[in-house]
PDB file of C-alpha atoms in Angstrom:
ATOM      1  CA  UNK A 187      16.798   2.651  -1.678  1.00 70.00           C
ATOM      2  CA  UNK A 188      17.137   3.946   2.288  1.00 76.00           C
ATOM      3  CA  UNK A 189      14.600   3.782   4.756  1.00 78.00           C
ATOM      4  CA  UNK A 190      13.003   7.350   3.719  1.00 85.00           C
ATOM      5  CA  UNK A 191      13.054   6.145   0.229  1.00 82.00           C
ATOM      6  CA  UNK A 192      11.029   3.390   1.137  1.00 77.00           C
ATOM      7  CA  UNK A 193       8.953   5.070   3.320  1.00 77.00           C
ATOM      8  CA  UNK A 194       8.094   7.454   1.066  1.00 81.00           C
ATOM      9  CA  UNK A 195       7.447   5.144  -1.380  1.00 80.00           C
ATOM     10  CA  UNK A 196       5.093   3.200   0.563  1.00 80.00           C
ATOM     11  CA  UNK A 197       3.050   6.621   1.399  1.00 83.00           C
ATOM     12  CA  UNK A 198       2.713   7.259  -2.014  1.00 85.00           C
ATOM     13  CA  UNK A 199       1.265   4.174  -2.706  1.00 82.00           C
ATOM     14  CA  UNK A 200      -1.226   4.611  -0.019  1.00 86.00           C
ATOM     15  CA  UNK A 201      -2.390   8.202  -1.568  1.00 88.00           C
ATOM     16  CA  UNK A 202      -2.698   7.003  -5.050  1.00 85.00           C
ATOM     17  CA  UNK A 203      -4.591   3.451  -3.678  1.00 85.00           C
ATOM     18  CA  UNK A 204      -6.798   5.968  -1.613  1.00 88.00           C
ATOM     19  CA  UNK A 205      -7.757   8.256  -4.750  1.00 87.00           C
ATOM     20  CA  UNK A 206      -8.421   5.059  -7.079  1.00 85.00           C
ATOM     21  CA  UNK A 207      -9.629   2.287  -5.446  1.00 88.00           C
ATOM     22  CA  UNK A 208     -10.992   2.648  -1.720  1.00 90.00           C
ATOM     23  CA  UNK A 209     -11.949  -0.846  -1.365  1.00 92.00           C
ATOM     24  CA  UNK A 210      -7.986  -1.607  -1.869  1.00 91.00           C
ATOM     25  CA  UNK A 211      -6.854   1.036   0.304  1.00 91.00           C
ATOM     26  CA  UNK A 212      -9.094  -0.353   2.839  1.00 94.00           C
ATOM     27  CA  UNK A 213      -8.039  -3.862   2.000  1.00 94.00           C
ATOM     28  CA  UNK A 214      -4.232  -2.975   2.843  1.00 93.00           C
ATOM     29  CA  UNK A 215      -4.734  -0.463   5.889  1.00 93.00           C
ATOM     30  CA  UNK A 216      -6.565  -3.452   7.225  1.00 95.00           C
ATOM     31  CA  UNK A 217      -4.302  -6.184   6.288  1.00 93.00           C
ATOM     32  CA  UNK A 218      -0.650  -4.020   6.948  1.00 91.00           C
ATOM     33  CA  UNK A 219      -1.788  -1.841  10.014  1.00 93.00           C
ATOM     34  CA  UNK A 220      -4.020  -3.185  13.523  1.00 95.00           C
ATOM     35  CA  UNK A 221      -7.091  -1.433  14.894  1.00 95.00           C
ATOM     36  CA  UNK A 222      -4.561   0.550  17.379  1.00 96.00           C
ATOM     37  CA  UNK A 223      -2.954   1.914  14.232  1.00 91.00           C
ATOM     38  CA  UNK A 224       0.628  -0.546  15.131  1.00 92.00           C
ATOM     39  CA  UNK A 225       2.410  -2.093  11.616  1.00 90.00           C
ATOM     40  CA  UNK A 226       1.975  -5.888  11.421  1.00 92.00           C
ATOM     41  CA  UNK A 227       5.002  -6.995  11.203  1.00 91.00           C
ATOM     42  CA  UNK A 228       4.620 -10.172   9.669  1.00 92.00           C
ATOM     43  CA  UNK A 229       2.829  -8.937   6.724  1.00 90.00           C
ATOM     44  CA  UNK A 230       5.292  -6.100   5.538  1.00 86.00           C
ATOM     45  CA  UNK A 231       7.081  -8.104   3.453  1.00 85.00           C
ATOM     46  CA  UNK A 232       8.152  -8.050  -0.037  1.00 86.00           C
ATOM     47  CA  UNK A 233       5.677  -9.827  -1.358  1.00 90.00           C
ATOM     48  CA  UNK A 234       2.911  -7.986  -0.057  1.00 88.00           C
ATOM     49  CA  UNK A 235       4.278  -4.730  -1.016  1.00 84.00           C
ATOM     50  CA  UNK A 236       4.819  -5.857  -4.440  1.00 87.00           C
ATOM     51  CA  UNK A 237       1.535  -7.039  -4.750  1.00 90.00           C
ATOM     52  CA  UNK A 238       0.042  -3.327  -3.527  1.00 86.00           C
ATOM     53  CA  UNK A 239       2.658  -1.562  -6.109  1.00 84.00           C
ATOM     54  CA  UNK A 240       0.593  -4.306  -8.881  1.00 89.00           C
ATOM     55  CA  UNK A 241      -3.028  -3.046  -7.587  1.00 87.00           C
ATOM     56  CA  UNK A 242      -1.668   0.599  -7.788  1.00 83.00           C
ATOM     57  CA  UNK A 243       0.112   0.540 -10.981  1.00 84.00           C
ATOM     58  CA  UNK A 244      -3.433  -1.900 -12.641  1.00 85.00           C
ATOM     59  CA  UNK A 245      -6.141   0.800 -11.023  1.00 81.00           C
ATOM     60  CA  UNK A 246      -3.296   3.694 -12.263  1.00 79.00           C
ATOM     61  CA  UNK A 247      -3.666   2.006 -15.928  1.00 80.00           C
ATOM     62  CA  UNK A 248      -7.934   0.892 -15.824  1.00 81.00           C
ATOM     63  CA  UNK A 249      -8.753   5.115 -14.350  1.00 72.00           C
ATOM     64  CA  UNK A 250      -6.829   6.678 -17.227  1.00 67.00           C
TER      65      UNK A 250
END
């Protein structure tokens, strides 16, 4: 996977947490992004973006 793949991938996952689950969506904008909208850095790591593809792919399974 290249950068666009990933990027792409992570977008995704934001659209789909934001039409399930807005307390989620909320919970990761908050915990991946600051209030001036910059990425922290620290928390963009495998294991949190494994964790969000988990909540998306659970909500994707408990709305259908």
């Amino acid at each position: 996977m290249n950068t666009i793949d990933i990027n792409n991938a992570i977008s995704q996952s934001f659209l789909n947490l934001s039409t399930l689950n807005e307390d989620l969506y909320d919970y990761y904008v908050n915990r991946l992004y600051t209030v001036d909208g910059d990425f922290v850095k620290e928390e963009w790591n495998e294991k949190t973006l494994s964790q969000m593809e988990d909540d998306v792919m659970y909500n994707s399974e408990c709305n259908s």
